[in-house]
């Protein structure tokens, strides 16, 4: 009798595949950019093995490396997981930019208040300097005081107007 994958794993794989296709094509179905900065998109490579998810490379060419790749972070679970909680605190630039929920509270990197509300973390929009530089530092689509990481952060004073 062979082991059957859980329904959740199947759904996660289908959704991840759909997201990959949606990101690789524009709204008209045309390939947006057949080659990105990391090389050609490789639909033949399924980046969801412990080896591929921990080698520091963008093996499938989608622009996401290791735990930042949805296939590694969402599909690879259980004993094969390399992107699970590490026990590292999320209060350093390293711990707040590795695409891992290090402290296991279900919030990853700049979505975790341990990162986004920490004035010592510079990779998130959580300091006066990062909240007034005209850059979307945490990559969520919002810049400076338009980002809740700045405008609702007690450590940031440049948005108090």
Short mmCIF file of C-alpha atoms in Angstrom, two decimals:
data_model
loop_
_atom_site.label_atom_id
_atom_site.label_comp_id
_atom_site.label_asym_id
_atom_site.label_seq_id
_atom_site.Cartn_x
_atom_site.Cartn_y
_atom_site.Cartn_z
CA UNK A 1 0.00 0.00 0.00
CA UNK A 2 1.55 3.29 -1.06
CA UNK A 3 1.34 6.44 1.02
CA UNK A 4 -1.05 9.03 -0.32
CA UNK A 5 -0.26 12.73 -0.01
CA UNK A 6 -2.54 14.68 2.27
CA UNK A 7 -5.24 16.77 0.55
CA UNK A 8 -3.57 19.89 1.96
CA UNK A 9 -0.28 19.05 0.26
CA UNK A 10 -2.06 18.50 -3.05
CA UNK A 11 -3.91 21.81 -2.76
CA UNK A 12 -0.67 23.60 -1.81
CA UNK A 13 1.12 22.18 -4.85
CA UNK A 14 -1.74 23.16 -7.18
CA UNK A 15 -1.92 26.69 -5.75
CA UNK A 16 1.84 27.11 -5.88
CA UNK A 17 1.88 25.94 -9.49
CA UNK A 18 -0.93 28.34 -10.36
CA UNK A 19 0.89 31.22 -8.64
CA UNK A 20 4.06 30.36 -10.52
CA UNK A 21 2.25 30.42 -13.87
CA UNK A 22 0.44 33.64 -12.95
CA UNK A 23 3.72 35.33 -12.08
CA UNK A 24 5.52 34.07 -15.16
CA UNK A 25 2.92 35.43 -17.58
CA UNK A 26 1.22 38.77 -17.90
CA UNK A 27 -2.57 39.18 -17.84
CA UNK A 28 -2.80 38.35 -21.54
CA UNK A 29 -0.88 35.08 -21.12
CA UNK A 30 2.29 36.29 -22.81
CA UNK A 31 5.63 35.56 -21.20
CA UNK A 32 6.45 38.80 -19.40
CA UNK A 33 10.19 38.25 -19.41
CA UNK A 34 11.53 34.96 -20.67
CA UNK A 35 14.80 35.67 -18.92
CA UNK A 36 15.18 37.52 -15.63
CA UNK A 37 18.27 38.64 -13.75
CA UNK A 38 18.91 35.13 -12.44
CA UNK A 39 18.63 33.37 -15.79
CA UNK A 40 15.86 31.72 -17.74
CA UNK A 41 12.69 30.54 -16.01
CA UNK A 42 12.95 26.77 -15.69
CA UNK A 43 9.46 25.17 -15.48
CA UNK A 44 11.17 21.77 -15.68
CA UNK A 45 12.78 22.29 -12.25
CA UNK A 46 10.53 21.80 -9.22
CA UNK A 47 12.40 23.61 -6.44
CA UNK A 48 10.98 21.64 -3.52
CA UNK A 49 13.66 19.27 -2.29
CA UNK A 50 15.83 19.81 0.76
CA UNK A 51 18.89 20.02 -1.48
CA UNK A 52 17.45 22.61 -3.89
CA UNK A 53 15.87 24.63 -1.06
CA UNK A 54 19.13 25.11 0.81
CA UNK A 55 21.78 25.59 -1.90
CA UNK A 56 21.63 29.40 -2.15
CA UNK A 57 20.55 29.28 -5.81
CA UNK A 58 17.44 30.19 -7.76
CA UNK A 59 17.17 26.75 -9.35
CA UNK A 60 13.87 27.32 -11.18
CA UNK A 61 14.69 30.86 -12.35
CA UNK A 62 11.64 32.54 -10.82
CA UNK A 63 13.66 35.17 -8.97
CA UNK A 64 13.17 33.59 -5.53
CA UNK A 65 16.01 31.82 -3.75
CA UNK A 66 15.57 28.90 -1.36
CA UNK A 67 13.11 29.72 1.46
CA UNK A 68 11.92 32.84 -0.40
CA UNK A 69 10.61 30.49 -3.11
CA UNK A 70 7.00 29.50 -2.49
CA UNK A 71 7.77 25.91 -3.47
CA UNK A 72 10.31 25.63 -0.67
CA UNK A 73 8.43 27.57 2.00
CA UNK A 74 4.87 26.32 1.40
CA UNK A 75 5.16 22.86 -0.18
CA UNK A 76 8.19 21.30 1.48
CA UNK A 77 6.95 20.43 4.98
CA UNK A 78 7.37 17.75 7.60
CA UNK A 79 10.72 16.03 8.08
CA UNK A 80 11.98 17.43 4.75
CA UNK A 81 11.29 21.05 5.70
CA UNK A 82 14.32 23.32 5.58
CA UNK A 83 12.33 26.55 5.84
CA UNK A 84 10.64 25.98 9.19
CA UNK A 85 11.26 27.67 12.52
CA UNK A 86 14.95 27.74 13.38
CA UNK A 87 14.81 29.06 16.92
CA UNK A 88 16.75 32.14 15.76
CA UNK A 89 15.24 35.32 17.11
CA UNK A 90 13.72 37.66 14.60
CA UNK A 91 15.38 40.83 15.79
CA UNK A 92 18.38 41.09 13.47
CA UNK A 93 18.74 41.98 9.80
CA UNK A 94 19.75 38.39 9.08
CA UNK A 95 16.77 36.88 10.90
CA UNK A 96 14.41 39.41 9.33
CA UNK A 97 15.41 38.80 5.71
CA UNK A 98 15.75 35.03 5.34
CA UNK A 99 12.12 34.23 4.37
CA UNK A 100 11.81 31.92 7.40
CA UNK A 101 9.45 32.20 10.35
CA UNK A 102 12.38 31.70 12.72
CA UNK A 103 10.43 32.13 15.95
CA UNK A 104 7.48 29.98 14.80
CA UNK A 105 4.74 32.55 15.40
CA UNK A 106 3.43 32.30 11.78
CA UNK A 107 4.75 35.75 10.81
CA UNK A 108 7.73 35.90 8.46
CA UNK A 109 10.42 38.58 8.38
CA UNK A 110 9.02 42.13 8.07
CA UNK A 111 5.47 40.87 8.68
CA UNK A 112 6.63 39.92 12.19
CA UNK A 113 6.46 42.76 14.72
CA UNK A 114 9.75 41.48 16.17
CA UNK A 115 11.29 42.75 12.93
CA UNK A 116 9.04 45.57 11.78
CA UNK A 117 8.77 47.31 15.14
CA UNK A 118 12.44 46.92 16.05
CA UNK A 119 14.56 50.06 15.58
CA UNK A 120 17.72 47.91 15.31
CA UNK A 121 16.41 46.10 12.22
CA UNK A 122 17.25 48.04 9.06
CA UNK A 123 15.84 45.70 6.37
CA UNK A 124 12.24 46.56 7.25
CA UNK A 125 10.59 49.95 7.19
CA UNK A 126 11.00 50.50 10.90
CA UNK A 127 13.38 53.45 11.30
CA UNK A 128 13.19 57.16 10.52
CA UNK A 129 15.91 56.66 7.89
CA UNK A 130 14.05 53.82 6.12
CA UNK A 131 10.74 55.64 6.37
CA UNK A 132 12.00 58.73 4.57
CA UNK A 133 14.26 57.33 1.85
CA UNK A 134 11.70 56.95 -0.98
CA UNK A 135 12.32 53.18 -1.15
CA UNK A 136 9.95 50.28 -0.47
CA UNK A 137 12.44 48.66 1.92
CA UNK A 138 10.30 45.67 2.89
CA UNK A 139 8.99 44.98 -0.62
CA UNK A 140 5.29 45.09 0.23
CA UNK A 141 4.35 47.69 -2.38
CA UNK A 142 4.12 50.66 0.02
CA UNK A 143 6.79 53.33 0.44
CA UNK A 144 7.74 55.30 3.52
CA UNK A 145 4.78 56.81 5.39
CA UNK A 146 2.28 55.07 3.08
CA UNK A 147 3.54 51.82 4.63
CA UNK A 148 1.89 50.81 7.91
CA UNK A 149 5.34 49.62 9.02
CA UNK A 150 6.23 53.32 9.19
CA UNK A 151 2.97 55.15 9.84
CA UNK A 152 1.83 52.85 12.66
CA UNK A 153 5.22 52.29 14.24
CA UNK A 154 5.89 54.02 17.57
CA UNK A 155 9.64 54.09 16.82
CA UNK A 156 9.14 56.18 13.66
CA UNK A 157 8.74 59.93 14.10
CA UNK A 158 8.91 61.18 10.48
CA UNK A 159 5.28 60.17 9.84
CA UNK A 160 3.79 62.04 12.80
CA UNK A 161 2.63 65.03 10.74
#
